Short mmCIF file of C-alpha atoms in Angstrom, two decimals:
data_model
loop_
_atom_site.label_atom_id
_atom_site.label_comp_id
_atom_site.label_asym_id
_atom_site.label_seq_id
_atom_site.Cartn_x
_atom_site.Cartn_y
_atom_site.Cartn_z
CA MET A 1 0.00 0.00 0.00
CA ARG A 2 1.33 3.41 -0.99
CA ASN A 3 2.01 5.97 1.69
CA PRO A 4 -0.88 8.50 1.71
CA GLU A 5 1.46 11.49 1.89
CA ASN A 6 3.25 10.28 -1.26
CA VAL A 7 -0.08 9.84 -3.04
CA LEU A 8 -1.24 13.33 -2.07
CA ASN A 9 2.07 14.88 -3.13
CA SER A 10 1.79 13.11 -6.49
CA LEU A 11 -1.76 14.41 -6.98
CA ALA A 12 -0.65 17.95 -6.09
CA SER A 13 2.33 17.85 -8.49
CA LYS A 14 0.08 16.84 -11.41
CA ALA A 15 -2.32 19.69 -10.60
CA GLN A 16 0.19 22.12 -12.09
CA HIS A 17 -0.35 20.67 -15.58
CA ASP A 18 -3.23 22.35 -17.40
CA GLY A 19 -5.67 19.88 -18.89
CA TYR A 20 -4.42 16.94 -16.83
CA LYS A 21 -7.20 14.41 -16.13
CA TYR A 22 -7.15 12.44 -12.88
CA ARG A 23 -8.00 8.77 -13.20
CA ARG A 24 -8.12 5.83 -10.78
CA LEU A 25 -8.62 8.05 -7.73
CA TYR A 26 -11.22 5.74 -6.23
CA ARG A 27 -8.70 2.95 -5.65
CA ASN A 28 -7.15 5.04 -2.86
CA LEU A 29 -10.22 4.11 -0.82
CA TYR A 30 -8.91 0.53 -0.74
CA ASN A 31 -5.78 1.76 1.01
CA LYS A 32 -5.96 1.06 4.75
CA GLU A 33 -3.19 3.59 5.44
CA PHE A 34 -5.48 6.37 4.18
CA PHE A 35 -8.17 5.34 6.66
CA LEU A 36 -5.66 5.18 9.52
CA LEU A 37 -4.48 8.71 8.67
CA ALA A 38 -8.07 9.96 8.42
CA TYR A 39 -8.98 8.35 11.75
CA LYS A 40 -6.03 9.95 13.52
CA ARG A 41 -6.87 13.39 12.08
CA ILE A 42 -10.48 13.13 13.19
CA LYS A 43 -10.08 11.45 16.57
CA GLY A 44 -6.56 12.59 17.48
CA HIS A 45 -5.32 9.07 18.24
CA PRO A 46 -4.83 5.73 16.43
CA PRO A 47 -7.84 3.39 16.11
CA ASP A 48 -8.46 0.57 18.57
CA ASP A 49 -9.10 -3.07 17.52
CA ARG A 50 -12.84 -2.54 17.12
CA SER A 51 -12.29 0.51 14.93
CA LEU A 52 -9.77 -1.40 12.83
CA GLU A 53 -12.41 -4.06 12.17
CA ARG A 54 -14.84 -1.33 11.14
CA ILE A 55 -12.25 0.10 8.74
CA ASP A 56 -11.69 -3.36 7.17
CA CYS A 57 -15.44 -3.73 6.58
CA LEU A 58 -15.60 -0.21 5.19
CA ILE A 59 -12.84 -0.95 2.67
CA GLU A 60 -14.69 -4.06 1.49
CA SER A 61 -17.84 -1.99 0.96
CA MET A 62 -15.76 0.44 -1.11
CA LYS A 63 -14.50 -2.37 -3.33
CA ASP A 64 -17.97 -3.59 -4.28
CA GLU A 65 -19.48 -0.07 -4.10
CA SER A 66 -22.07 -1.19 -1.56
CA TYR A 67 -21.10 1.67 0.75
CA GLN A 68 -23.93 4.12 1.27
CA PRO A 69 -23.54 7.28 3.42
CA ASN A 70 -25.98 7.62 6.27
CA PRO A 71 -28.46 10.49 6.30
CA VAL A 72 -26.93 13.29 8.35
CA ASN A 73 -28.45 13.72 11.80
CA SER A 74 -29.62 17.33 11.75
CA VAL A 75 -29.92 19.10 15.11
CA SER A 76 -30.94 22.68 15.81
CA SER A 77 -28.45 25.14 17.24
CA PRO A 78 -29.09 28.75 18.32
CA GLY A 79 -28.94 31.23 15.46
CA ALA A 80 -29.30 34.99 15.20
CA ASN A 81 -32.30 36.79 16.65
CA GLY A 82 -33.41 33.78 18.65
CA THR A 83 -33.83 31.61 15.54
CA LYS A 84 -32.65 28.03 15.14
CA ARG A 85 -30.33 26.84 12.41
CA PRO A 86 -29.70 23.23 11.34
CA LEU A 87 -26.37 21.68 12.24
CA GLY A 88 -25.41 18.41 10.59
CA VAL A 89 -23.67 15.65 12.54
CA PRO A 90 -22.29 12.93 10.20
CA SER A 91 -21.48 9.45 11.50
CA LEU A 92 -17.84 8.50 12.21
CA THR A 93 -17.81 6.12 9.24
CA ASP A 94 -18.93 8.87 6.89
CA LYS A 95 -16.42 11.29 8.42
CA LEU A 96 -13.58 8.86 7.63
CA VAL A 97 -14.57 8.56 3.99
CA GLN A 98 -15.14 12.30 3.65
CA GLU A 99 -11.76 13.09 5.19
CA ILE A 100 -10.03 10.93 2.56
CA LEU A 101 -12.04 12.62 -0.19
CA ARG A 102 -11.18 16.02 1.27
CA MET A 103 -7.47 15.28 1.31
CA MET A 104 -7.50 14.17 -2.33
CA LEU A 105 -9.69 17.05 -3.56
CA GLU A 106 -7.57 19.60 -1.72
CA ALA A 107 -4.39 18.15 -3.24
CA ILE A 108 -5.92 18.32 -6.72
CA TYR A 109 -7.53 21.74 -6.56
CA ASP A 110 -5.92 23.98 -3.95
CA ARG A 111 -3.03 25.17 -6.13
CA SER A 112 -5.48 26.17 -8.86
CA PHE A 113 -7.64 28.26 -6.53
CA SER A 114 -7.52 32.03 -6.82
CA ASP A 115 -5.22 34.03 -4.55
CA HIS A 116 -8.33 36.09 -3.75
CA SER A 117 -10.14 33.07 -2.25
CA HIS A 118 -9.59 32.85 1.51
CA GLY A 119 -12.17 30.49 3.00
CA PHE A 120 -11.30 27.00 4.29
CA ARG A 121 -7.73 27.00 2.99
CA PRO A 122 -4.37 26.45 4.74
CA ARG A 123 -2.83 29.65 6.12
CA ARG A 124 -5.92 31.61 5.08
CA SER A 125 -8.80 32.94 7.13
CA CYS A 126 -11.28 35.79 7.56
CA HIS A 127 -8.33 37.91 8.67
CA THR A 128 -6.24 37.28 5.54
CA ALA A 129 -9.27 38.21 3.41
CA LEU A 130 -9.78 41.43 5.37
CA THR A 131 -6.08 42.27 5.19
CA GLU A 132 -6.12 41.90 1.41
CA VAL A 133 -9.08 44.29 1.25
CA ARG A 134 -7.29 46.85 3.40
CA LYS A 135 -4.09 46.66 1.38
CA THR A 136 -5.49 46.53 -2.16
CA PHE A 137 -8.69 48.61 -2.11
CA THR A 138 -6.78 51.92 -2.03
CA TRP A 139 -8.40 54.60 -4.27
CA VAL A 140 -11.59 52.53 -4.61
CA LYS A 141 -14.69 54.66 -5.24
CA TRP A 142 -17.47 52.04 -5.28
CA PHE A 143 -18.05 48.75 -3.49
CA VAL A 144 -20.12 45.88 -4.84
CA GLU A 145 -21.09 43.77 -1.84
CA GLY A 146 -21.97 40.12 -2.43
CA ASP A 147 -23.40 37.73 0.12
CA ILE A 148 -24.74 34.45 -1.25
CA LYS A 149 -27.06 33.57 1.61
CA ARG A 150 -27.61 29.88 2.31
CA PHE A 151 -24.83 29.18 -0.21
CA PHE A 152 -24.02 25.71 1.14
CA GLY A 153 -27.66 24.73 0.66
CA GLN A 154 -27.97 26.28 -2.82
CA MET A 155 -25.20 24.53 -4.75
CA ASP A 156 -26.57 22.70 -7.77
CA HIS A 157 -25.54 19.01 -7.69
CA HIS A 158 -25.49 18.69 -11.46
CA VAL A 159 -23.33 21.80 -11.91
CA LEU A 160 -20.93 20.67 -9.17
CA VAL A 161 -20.42 17.17 -10.59
CA ASN A 162 -19.87 18.63 -14.07
CA ILE A 163 -17.19 20.96 -12.67
CA LEU A 164 -15.49 18.01 -10.98
CA GLY A 165 -15.75 16.02 -14.22
CA ASN A 166 -13.65 18.62 -16.02
CA ARG A 167 -10.60 17.40 -14.09
CA ILE A 168 -11.57 13.98 -12.75
CA ASP A 169 -12.15 11.08 -15.15
CA ASP A 170 -13.15 8.44 -12.60
CA GLU A 171 -16.83 7.50 -12.57
CA LYS A 172 -16.56 5.51 -9.32
CA PHE A 173 -15.10 8.54 -7.55
CA LEU A 174 -17.80 10.84 -8.92
CA ARG A 175 -20.52 8.33 -7.99
CA LEU A 176 -19.26 8.41 -4.40
CA ILE A 177 -19.47 12.22 -4.38
CA ARG A 178 -23.04 11.97 -5.69
CA LYS A 179 -23.92 9.55 -2.89
CA PHE A 180 -22.88 12.10 -0.28
CA LEU A 181 -24.73 14.91 -2.05
CA ARG A 182 -27.94 12.87 -2.13
CA ALA A 183 -27.66 11.18 1.27
CA GLY A 184 -30.29 13.44 2.83
CA TYR A 185 -30.73 14.21 6.50
CA LEU A 186 -32.80 13.26 9.52
CA ASN A 187 -34.71 15.87 11.49
CA ASP A 188 -36.89 14.74 14.40
CA TRP A 189 -36.38 11.19 13.04
CA LYS A 190 -37.96 12.12 9.72
CA TYR A 191 -35.95 11.55 6.55
CA HIS A 192 -35.52 14.46 4.12
CA ARG A 193 -33.98 14.12 0.68
CA THR A 194 -31.41 16.65 -0.50
CA TYR A 195 -31.81 18.05 -4.00
CA SER A 196 -29.18 20.76 -3.74
CA GLY A 197 -26.34 21.87 -1.47
CA THR A 198 -23.48 20.01 0.16
CA PRO A 199 -23.70 17.59 3.12
CA GLN A 200 -24.69 19.38 6.37
CA GLY A 201 -21.65 19.49 8.64
CA GLY A 202 -19.71 17.54 6.03
CA ILE A 203 -15.92 17.55 6.04
CA ILE A 204 -15.93 17.75 2.23
CA SER A 205 -18.43 20.63 2.07
CA PRO A 206 -15.86 23.45 2.38
CA VAL A 207 -13.54 22.18 -0.38
CA LEU A 208 -16.54 21.46 -2.63
CA SER A 209 -17.74 25.03 -2.07
CA ASN A 210 -14.35 26.39 -3.15
CA ILE A 211 -14.33 24.17 -6.24
CA TYR A 212 -17.80 25.45 -7.11
CA LEU A 213 -17.04 29.15 -6.56
CA ASN A 214 -13.64 28.91 -8.21
CA GLU A 215 -15.70 29.26 -11.38
CA LEU A 216 -16.79 32.68 -10.11
CA ASP A 217 -13.19 33.59 -9.23
CA GLN A 218 -12.00 32.72 -12.74
CA TYR A 219 -14.87 34.63 -14.32
CA ILE A 220 -14.01 37.75 -12.31
CA ASP A 221 -10.35 37.44 -13.36
CA LYS A 222 -11.49 37.65 -17.01
CA LEU A 223 -13.89 40.47 -16.16
CA LYS A 224 -11.03 42.33 -14.51
CA GLU A 225 -8.85 42.04 -17.63
CA ASN A 226 -11.54 43.63 -19.79
CA PHE A 227 -12.39 46.26 -17.17
CA THR A 228 -8.90 47.53 -16.31
CA GLN A 229 -7.42 50.64 -17.91
CA ASP A 230 -3.97 51.31 -16.49
CA ASP A 231 -2.77 54.59 -17.94
CA ARG A 232 -2.93 57.17 -15.14
CA ASN A 233 -2.20 59.95 -17.62
CA ILE A 234 -5.50 59.60 -19.48
CA PRO A 235 -8.63 61.41 -18.23
CA ASP A 236 -10.00 60.21 -14.90
CA SER A 237 -13.25 58.98 -16.45
CA ARG A 238 -11.26 56.40 -18.43
CA TYR A 239 -8.97 55.19 -15.64
CA LYS A 240 -10.58 52.04 -14.23
CA ARG A 241 -9.66 49.23 -11.88
CA LEU A 242 -11.47 46.28 -10.31
CA TYR A 243 -10.44 44.48 -7.10
CA TYR A 244 -12.00 41.35 -5.65
CA VAL A 245 -11.77 39.29 -2.45
CA ARG A 246 -13.91 36.27 -1.49
CA TYR A 247 -14.47 34.22 1.65
CA ALA A 248 -16.88 31.30 1.04
CA GLY A 249 -20.15 32.86 -0.20
CA ASP A 250 -19.20 36.42 0.86
CA PHE A 251 -17.30 38.60 -1.57
CA LEU A 252 -16.39 42.26 -1.94
CA ILE A 253 -15.52 44.05 -5.17
CA GLY A 254 -13.83 47.45 -5.28
CA ILE A 255 -14.33 49.65 -8.33
CA ILE A 256 -12.23 52.60 -9.43
CA GLY A 257 -14.60 54.09 -11.98
CA SER A 258 -18.13 55.40 -12.26
CA LYS A 259 -21.31 54.19 -10.61
CA ASP A 260 -22.44 52.96 -14.03
CA ASP A 261 -19.28 50.83 -14.13
CA ALA A 262 -20.22 49.35 -10.77
CA LYS A 263 -23.79 48.69 -11.95
CA GLY A 264 -22.47 46.97 -15.05
CA VAL A 265 -20.24 44.68 -12.99
CA LYS A 266 -23.13 43.85 -10.66
CA GLU A 267 -25.42 42.96 -13.56
CA GLU A 268 -22.80 40.80 -15.27
CA LEU A 269 -22.11 38.95 -12.02
CA ALA A 270 -25.79 38.35 -11.33
CA GLU A 271 -26.24 36.93 -14.83
CA PHE A 272 -23.17 34.67 -14.51
CA LEU A 273 -24.23 33.34 -11.12
CA LYS A 274 -27.72 32.59 -12.38
CA GLU A 275 -26.87 31.17 -15.81
CA LYS A 276 -23.64 29.29 -15.10
CA LEU A 277 -23.83 28.36 -11.40
CA ASN A 278 -27.60 28.37 -10.89
CA LEU A 279 -27.27 30.74 -7.94
CA GLN A 280 -29.69 33.60 -7.56
CA LEU A 281 -28.89 36.69 -5.50
CA SER A 282 -31.57 39.03 -4.27
CA GLY A 283 -31.11 42.80 -4.22
CA GLU A 284 -30.13 42.61 -0.55
CA GLU A 285 -27.44 40.03 -1.30
CA MET A 286 -25.57 42.20 -3.81
CA LYS A 287 -25.60 45.98 -3.52
CA ILE A 288 -23.55 48.99 -4.56
CA THR A 289 -22.11 51.33 -1.92
CA HIS A 290 -20.07 54.50 -2.34
CA SER A 291 -16.76 54.03 -0.55
CA GLU A 292 -17.36 57.10 1.65
CA LYS A 293 -20.04 54.97 3.34
CA PRO A 294 -19.34 51.65 5.02
CA ALA A 295 -19.68 48.36 3.17
CA ARG A 296 -20.10 45.30 5.37
CA PHE A 297 -17.72 42.38 4.78
CA LEU A 298 -17.09 39.51 7.19
CA GLY A 299 -18.53 41.47 10.08
CA TYR A 300 -16.32 44.55 9.53
CA ASP A 301 -17.27 47.95 8.14
CA ILE A 302 -15.05 48.83 5.16
CA ARG A 303 -14.54 52.46 4.15
CA VAL A 304 -12.06 54.49 2.11
CA SER A 305 -10.65 57.44 4.03
CA ARG A 306 -10.89 60.87 2.36
CA LYS A 307 -8.87 63.08 4.70
CA HIS A 308 -6.63 64.27 1.86
CA LYS A 309 -8.12 66.03 -1.15
CA GLY A 310 -6.36 66.45 -4.44
CA PRO A 311 -6.95 66.82 -8.18
CA ALA A 312 -9.71 64.67 -9.67
CA GLY A 313 -7.33 63.02 -12.09
CA SER A 314 -5.33 61.60 -9.22
CA GLY A 315 -8.34 59.78 -7.80
CA GLY A 316 -9.18 62.38 -5.17
CA GLY A 317 -6.04 62.37 -3.04
CA SER A 318 -2.94 64.51 -2.96
CA SER A 319 0.31 63.18 -4.35
CA GLY A 320 1.74 60.54 -2.06
CA SER A 321 -1.44 60.52 0.06
CA PRO A 322 -3.80 57.95 -1.52
CA LEU A 323 -7.34 57.33 -0.38
CA LYS A 324 -6.70 54.52 2.07
CA CYS A 325 -9.01 51.63 2.74
CA LYS A 326 -9.70 51.10 6.44
CA LEU A 327 -11.45 48.47 8.55
CA TYR A 328 -13.79 49.32 11.43
CA VAL A 329 -15.65 47.58 14.25
CA PRO A 330 -19.36 48.30 13.68
CA HIS A 331 -20.94 49.95 16.74
CA GLU A 332 -23.97 47.66 16.65
CA VAL A 333 -21.79 44.54 16.83
CA TRP A 334 -20.34 45.07 20.30
CA LYS A 335 -23.58 46.63 21.54
CA LYS A 336 -25.48 43.55 20.37
CA LYS A 337 -22.94 41.26 22.04
CA LEU A 338 -23.45 43.03 25.36
CA LEU A 339 -27.22 42.75 25.09
CA GLU A 340 -27.16 39.10 23.99
CA SER A 341 -24.89 38.08 26.86
CA GLY A 342 -27.08 39.90 29.37
CA SER A 343 -24.24 42.18 30.48
CA LEU A 344 -25.97 45.43 29.50
CA GLU A 345 -29.30 47.06 30.13
CA ILE A 346 -30.42 50.28 28.44
CA ALA A 347 -32.72 52.58 30.39
CA LYS A 348 -35.69 54.35 28.82
CA ASN A 349 -33.65 57.55 28.70
CA GLY A 350 -30.99 55.71 26.66
CA LYS A 351 -28.43 55.47 29.45
CA TRP A 352 -26.26 52.34 29.44
CA LYS A 353 -25.72 50.37 32.62
CA SER A 354 -23.82 47.15 33.32
CA LYS A 355 -25.94 44.27 34.55
CA HIS A 356 -25.34 41.13 36.60
CA ARG A 357 -25.80 37.81 34.81
CA SER A 358 -28.04 35.59 36.89
CA SER A 359 -27.38 32.61 34.57
CA LEU A 360 -23.76 32.49 35.80
CA ILE A 361 -24.29 32.88 39.54
CA ARG A 362 -24.39 29.14 40.27
CA LEU A 363 -20.99 28.59 38.63
CA ASP A 364 -17.77 28.72 40.61
CA ASP A 365 -15.69 31.90 40.50
CA CYS A 366 -13.21 30.53 37.96
CA ALA A 367 -15.95 29.45 35.56
CA ILE A 368 -17.58 32.87 35.81
CA LEU A 369 -14.29 34.64 35.12
CA ASP A 370 -13.48 32.24 32.25
CA THR A 371 -16.81 33.05 30.62
CA TYR A 372 -16.13 36.79 30.63
CA ASN A 373 -12.54 36.34 29.49
CA ALA A 374 -13.56 34.08 26.60
CA GLU A 375 -16.14 36.59 25.36
CA ILE A 376 -13.78 39.56 25.68
CA ARG A 377 -10.84 37.80 24.03
CA GLY A 378 -13.04 36.32 21.30
CA LEU A 379 -14.44 39.68 20.22
CA TYR A 380 -11.05 41.40 20.38
CA HIS A 381 -9.28 38.57 18.56
CA TYR A 382 -11.69 38.85 15.66
CA TYR A 383 -11.72 42.66 15.45
CA ARG A 384 -8.05 43.32 16.23
CA LEU A 385 -7.43 44.45 12.61
CA ALA A 386 -9.85 47.38 12.92
CA SER A 387 -8.57 50.95 12.93
CA ASN A 388 -11.02 51.75 15.74
CA VAL A 389 -10.52 48.54 17.73
CA SER A 390 -9.81 50.70 20.81
CA VAL A 391 -13.58 51.29 20.94
CA LEU A 392 -13.74 47.88 22.60
CA ASN A 393 -12.54 49.61 25.77
CA LYS A 394 -16.17 50.73 26.14
CA TYR A 395 -17.31 47.14 25.67
CA TYR A 396 -14.72 46.04 28.23
CA HIS A 397 -15.88 48.58 30.81
CA ILE A 398 -19.45 47.23 30.70
CA MET A 399 -18.22 43.62 30.81
CA LYS A 400 -15.91 44.32 33.74
CA TYR A 401 -18.63 45.84 35.90
CA SER A 402 -21.05 43.13 34.84
CA LEU A 403 -18.54 40.62 36.25
CA TYR A 404 -18.30 42.57 39.49
CA LYS A 405 -22.09 42.69 39.81
CA THR A 406 -22.45 38.99 39.00
CA LEU A 407 -20.04 38.04 41.80
CA ALA A 408 -21.68 40.57 44.11
CA GLY A 409 -25.03 38.92 43.42
CA LYS A 410 -23.56 35.50 44.07
CA TYR A 411 -22.18 36.46 47.47
CA ARG A 412 -24.95 38.94 48.35
CA THR A 413 -22.57 41.84 48.79
CA THR A 414 -21.58 45.08 47.03
CA THR A 415 -19.42 45.58 43.94
CA ARG A 416 -17.06 47.74 46.02
CA LYS A 417 -16.41 44.85 48.41
CA ILE A 418 -15.96 42.43 45.49
CA ILE A 419 -13.33 44.69 43.92
CA LYS A 420 -11.54 45.01 47.24
CA LYS A 421 -11.61 41.25 47.80
CA TYR A 422 -10.35 40.17 44.37
CA GLU A 423 -8.05 42.98 43.24
CA VAL A 424 -4.32 42.22 43.47
CA ASN A 425 -1.99 45.03 42.36
CA LYS A 426 -4.95 46.58 40.54
CA VAL A 427 -5.60 43.38 38.59
CA PHE A 428 -8.81 41.43 39.22
CA THR A 429 -7.59 37.99 40.31
CA VAL A 430 -9.45 34.77 41.16
CA THR A 431 -7.92 31.82 43.01
CA CYS A 432 -8.89 28.40 41.66
CA GLU A 433 -8.43 24.90 43.00
CA THR A 434 -7.31 22.54 40.23
CA GLY A 435 -6.03 18.99 40.02
CA ASN A 436 -2.52 20.45 39.97
CA GLY A 437 -3.04 22.59 43.05
CA ILE A 438 -4.15 26.18 43.58
CA ARG A 439 -3.85 28.48 40.57
CA THR A 440 -4.74 32.13 39.96
CA ARG A 441 -6.57 33.56 36.98
CA THR A 442 -6.93 37.21 36.08
CA LEU A 443 -9.50 39.26 34.22
CA TYR A 444 -8.24 40.18 30.74
CA HIS A 445 -6.19 43.37 31.07
CA GLU A 446 -3.92 43.43 28.01
CA GLY A 447 -5.65 46.29 26.20
CA PHE A 448 -7.06 46.56 22.69
CA ALA A 449 -4.23 47.53 20.39
CA ARG A 450 -4.68 47.26 16.63
CA GLN A 451 -2.81 44.50 14.84
CA ALA A 452 -1.95 45.59 11.31
CA ASP A 453 -1.56 42.08 9.87
CA PRO A 454 -2.92 38.70 11.00
CA SER A 455 -0.43 36.43 12.68
CA GLU A 456 0.67 33.29 10.86
CA ASP A 457 -1.85 30.54 11.43
CA ASN A 458 -1.61 27.18 9.67
CA ARG A 459 -5.09 26.11 10.72
CA VAL A 460 -7.88 25.98 8.16
CA ASP A 461 -11.07 27.58 9.42
CA TYR A 462 -13.39 24.94 7.96
CA LEU A 463 -16.38 26.80 9.38
CA PRO A 464 -16.26 30.58 9.30
CA LYS A 465 -17.44 30.67 12.90
CA ALA A 466 -16.25 34.12 13.84
CA ALA A 467 -17.54 35.87 10.73
CA LYS A 468 -20.96 34.25 10.68
CA TYR A 469 -21.38 34.47 14.44
CA ILE A 470 -20.68 38.18 14.57
CA ASN A 471 -22.06 39.22 11.18
CA LYS A 472 -25.56 37.78 11.41
#
């Protein structure tokens, strides 16, 4: 049996050859070493004897193509505004097969993906997408905002398999993909067929989404070539540029040109998405915004600063002082977070006041502190690229006094006495008993400085948790 890493490297090396057709991919599902690697990646440890027997049976079912994915068990998880959203939970057996498919598809396709595609890829994230926007959208006059809502549930199965068939000439492999697409799901023990979209909670769903929308990326590259006029010496009305960044179903286009240019791009995109990818966007899902006003992308507000004014032919800025693109924390985001967590109450006169959280009172002190720290760090970590990230000091002030009031409510005392009891060298400190002895934990007090560029991170954010959680 061939080493999986060697197989994947071989697939990746052939991806560089235009027009190369992949054949005999399915036979890799007879390779036990692939399943052992997949099991370790999913579970974090090697399989036991019982799991090894299951893998042997699974390989046999692959050989005679009797394997059939189970319907995904769909459970409801809290969504925005008190709604519920479906969350798919595949079986372990299906996860193993999907992980092998994911590894192969990623090896085949990742090098051909656009540099402007940031979702679910190694060393890429929401932050790398936002950083590209900040660095490249200088001088932009118009934004075209695109948000393909329910994208994972909209993908056309026929279109997707045809796209895969352009590079993969292996009917057994494609049949297996079709099985996952059509496996359906269970909700309240009732079976539902799936006619579109990728498997709920599926490990292969992210890479399939990138393969699908890579068609959009390539189309925009061609659109950009026809749109661009580079000569800065010609009249301003003829100098045009188009910039583009995408994360999963969310994309942002920057236009240097007229509003009619932006409208033309929007109309061409809408037609392409409908005719070629069978995706329809409503007016709310793709809109045009002047860059003086904020466009929303991945939970951030995006604007182009106009502090410097210059001749029209230069794009509106003085020489050496371009119109810079900047990222901002939207006010409603951190306000909404405070309200949702129960840390803030707003009086009828509009005055803000921190509030104790009765849902936390029964927890021990360390668990209460950990809850506040996780929420503070999570919001800051996601918005640390924003020019106005220091505004989170206001968020922090409310959270801090909400913590004081929560502990005061727990011990039936005052916030002043709580501060006096827990403050050590002006840092709020809690003592915790752990299995390794007594430890101390402190309330987050490291400030909210802006980070210009995201730190290196080799993890793939297979679910855009931060963006979707904060943006919706």
